[in-house]
Amino acid sequence: MSFRHLTFTSALVAVALTAAGLAISVTTSSAATLDDGLVVHYDLTQASGTTVPDTSGFGRDGTVSGDTAWLGAEGLRLGGTSGHVRLPDNVLRGLTDVTVSVQVEIAADQPVPYFLWGLGNTLDNSGNGYLFATGDQFRASIATGNWSTEQTVDSGRNLARGSWRTITYTLGSGTAILYEDGVAVARKTGVTITPGSIGGGTTTANHLGRSVYPLDQHLKGKIRDFRLYGRALSAGEARELGKGTAAGRPAADVAALNLGNTSAVTENLTLPTRTPGGSVISWESSRPSVMSATGVVTRPAPRTGDVTLTLTATATYAGYTATRDFAVTVLEDITDRQKVDNALKAIVIHDEDAIRGNITLPAKGARDVKFTWQSSDPGVVTATGEVTRPPAGSRPRPARLSVKATKGYTTSTRYFTLTVLPLPRKAAMEGYMFAYFTGEASEDTEQVHFAVSRGNDPLHWDELNGGRPVLRSKHGETGVRDPFIIRSPEGDRFFLVATDLQIHDGRGWDAAMRHGSRYLEIWESTDLVTWSEQRHVLVSDATAGMTWAPEATYDPLIGAYVVYWASNVYSAADPGHTGSTYPRMMYSTTRDFRTFTTPQVWNDPGSGVIDSTVLKEGEYYYRFTTDEKVIGSCTRDIVLERSKDLRAVDLPGTGPRNWELVDDCVRTRLGTDWVEGPTAFKSNDGSKFYVFMDETPRRGYLPFVTDSLENPNWSIPADYQLPAKPRHGTVLPVSKTELERLRQGPPPVRGNKKGVVADYDLTGGTGSAIADQSGNGRTATIRGDVGRSPAGLVFGGTDGQLQLPDNLTTGLDGLTVSAQVWIDSAQRTPYSLWDLGELDVGGEQALPRGNWHTITCTLSNGTARLFDNAVEFARFDGVTVNSRDTSNSAGRYLKGKMRRLTVWNRVLTTQEIAALRR
């Protein structure tokens, strides 16, 4: 029965004035209307003004301040910087029970921590008695002092963002209930604090959209219909308050569903069963024999024609429903012959002309095509991909493989000839390299930095590349953290894996943990100086909230690397990752850091663990892990465990644990602040074990040292000099030759016979990739507001640029860069024609606009000369280029066109520069 069908008796509201101020006493009958018992009611849908009228009848008007805007029926927008609504003082005085309710739409980029409302007091930048609610770990608390006195009702998940919600909190007779859209999501009994006891009835920090902790974030989003009652509303009343937002939820959620392109379906579809907005989704198919209600596709037989069907999604939320139809066309199947031919063609054996280790040979291809491999030279490469390299000093060996593809009664065979390189000569380790990032202060700090030891001393270091990044991420979040380098067991190949994460200009830590990248960022090298193009590789499934701090250890038992990382893991029924969870260590295996097995849990003690690193010593693998007093007995400390089986798994119910605890409380005993991100290595002389630990709140990395892992005796050396501000990374022992090569940096970039390093014709074409006309294969990529046209690339002047490859000017003493450009009359400054390392040619010089110009720059002996249509117009001294240039681009903030861009590894003559105009 709905409220409008009931007859209510009026409520009695008694208001008494006391010497101390306004005391509120509320008495209601057993049946009440939603207006009864109101202490404050703000509609928040007015058109203007700084005063918010109180429609409860008590005249407790609010005041709007900060970055706000009135939106009429859409409520009051709060900008997230300073905007909020201030309520009068003492609004909780005299209340033993309470209800607080508000309709809110939280912005997607809301930073944390924040309050939806905070009613109470502030003392010395801290809350001092209050009642608050937040969508961060969606909860509400009442407290008599600071956070340590809170009595909290907690939903165990975050509140969904980007859509309207009615948030209601009731407290009556010691029971607190938290509602979302009128549905109870959490309950807590035994609450002993009453709202009227806060501050002895005096509350002077009562706000909507602002915390009682001044250093917290402000609310960013919209609010309307704020209500404060002097009684606890019933469940039916809370449902009535929430129906306005609940009723529209299914329609909004079903409208937001995205199945991608359904006009030419050939594979199974992933059909969500729950939306981030909270609706449960059920599906129905008009042709279940072609596509089931779970998205399984059975393609029509070849030459029988395509089939179009209807998928119907029904969204259900709080008793309300909405439906949406999707038209889906399932293409007729291809023949088995086509499946076999396609599968064979798709096989790639990487580095087949220079094999240095075990390789991945797939067992099947697309469309369930089965592969059967055979080797003509199993002593070199087996049919399962194990490689035996020739001895050092011998010649490379060929190895012939064949693969037969089978589908039904159809088969076909493809042949490969591989070249297996001889083993490298053994070399003593006589130094160390250090890969790390340096924090969140700028774009440069969340990239890969290198340092090298001073000789064979692991405690004193010199930064490489002038302290600038050596490797930069161009994929995913374009920030890269926690770099880890591993040397192959053969010794002459290196893999660097890192976290795809940007905090400096990102979405904040909560979003990073719930909706962070599921990719690894990977580079490969054979000399530690010249690195491959970055690989952006998906490793975690959709249940993972993040993929952090990856590391790897080679396992000879399987001839592959075990790669492990920390992930928050959510239920498959929680696609919005709104629930409560904790990080655990996952692992996968790979031979080539391209193809990874399905991840599985490696270490889950029942609560949070992160940042594991492993060091092999004798017959044991020793594992260091950042632990939150779960395995060990100290908070935010390092635990040391060991196992003879690298892939031994520990779960919450494992007892005793498969990894034996060797030591804990490592940093606590030495009196440091909390640490994370350990990197472990054995000294090259074999006498000591070092573990660098990141004391994040204070000093960054600190070197911990022990004579033994079996019986540790940790200390921190008095004399050490690490690189400036190193954060979570890796120390790798290197040979003397490798150490010297790292100090020298990469060799000068090579050009073609004419000295051309890269040459781009920017006219016409399609797609984002721009081919390199020089023959060097240095492809450039269009990003942002850049379009292609017959006249050249058209730059929009905001976020567009031509992303150029790394190391176009590496090691060069002289170079020339030239571009044909047309500057729009609306061009703003500053802007750049190109940025190559530190060689930035931009828009500070007022080039004539509205005409084509050939702009050329030469650099020799530290002097840069600029030419406009072969006429020199500027000269600068003291110009350098980086030993590694990893942030190359053209056209940043340019509004105009560009039709040619060329880079040479030499200085062109005046005659050659004049010829560029033609």
Tab-separated table of C-alpha atoms in Angstrom, residues 24 165 186 429 489 553 668 692 796 908:
chain	number	residue	atom	x	y	z
A	24	ILE	CA	14.411	20.690	19.430
A	165	ARG	CA	21.046	8.718	-5.810
A	186	ALA	CA	23.726	-1.514	5.766
A	429	MET	CA	79.194	-9.281	-12.166
A	489	PRO	CA	68.782	-17.427	-17.537
A	553	THR	CA	61.376	-15.018	-11.490
A	668	THR	CA	59.885	-1.982	12.880
A	692	PHE	CA	66.108	-1.706	-0.653
A	796	GLY	CA	43.208	21.675	-33.982
A	908	LEU	CA	72.642	20.227	-43.998
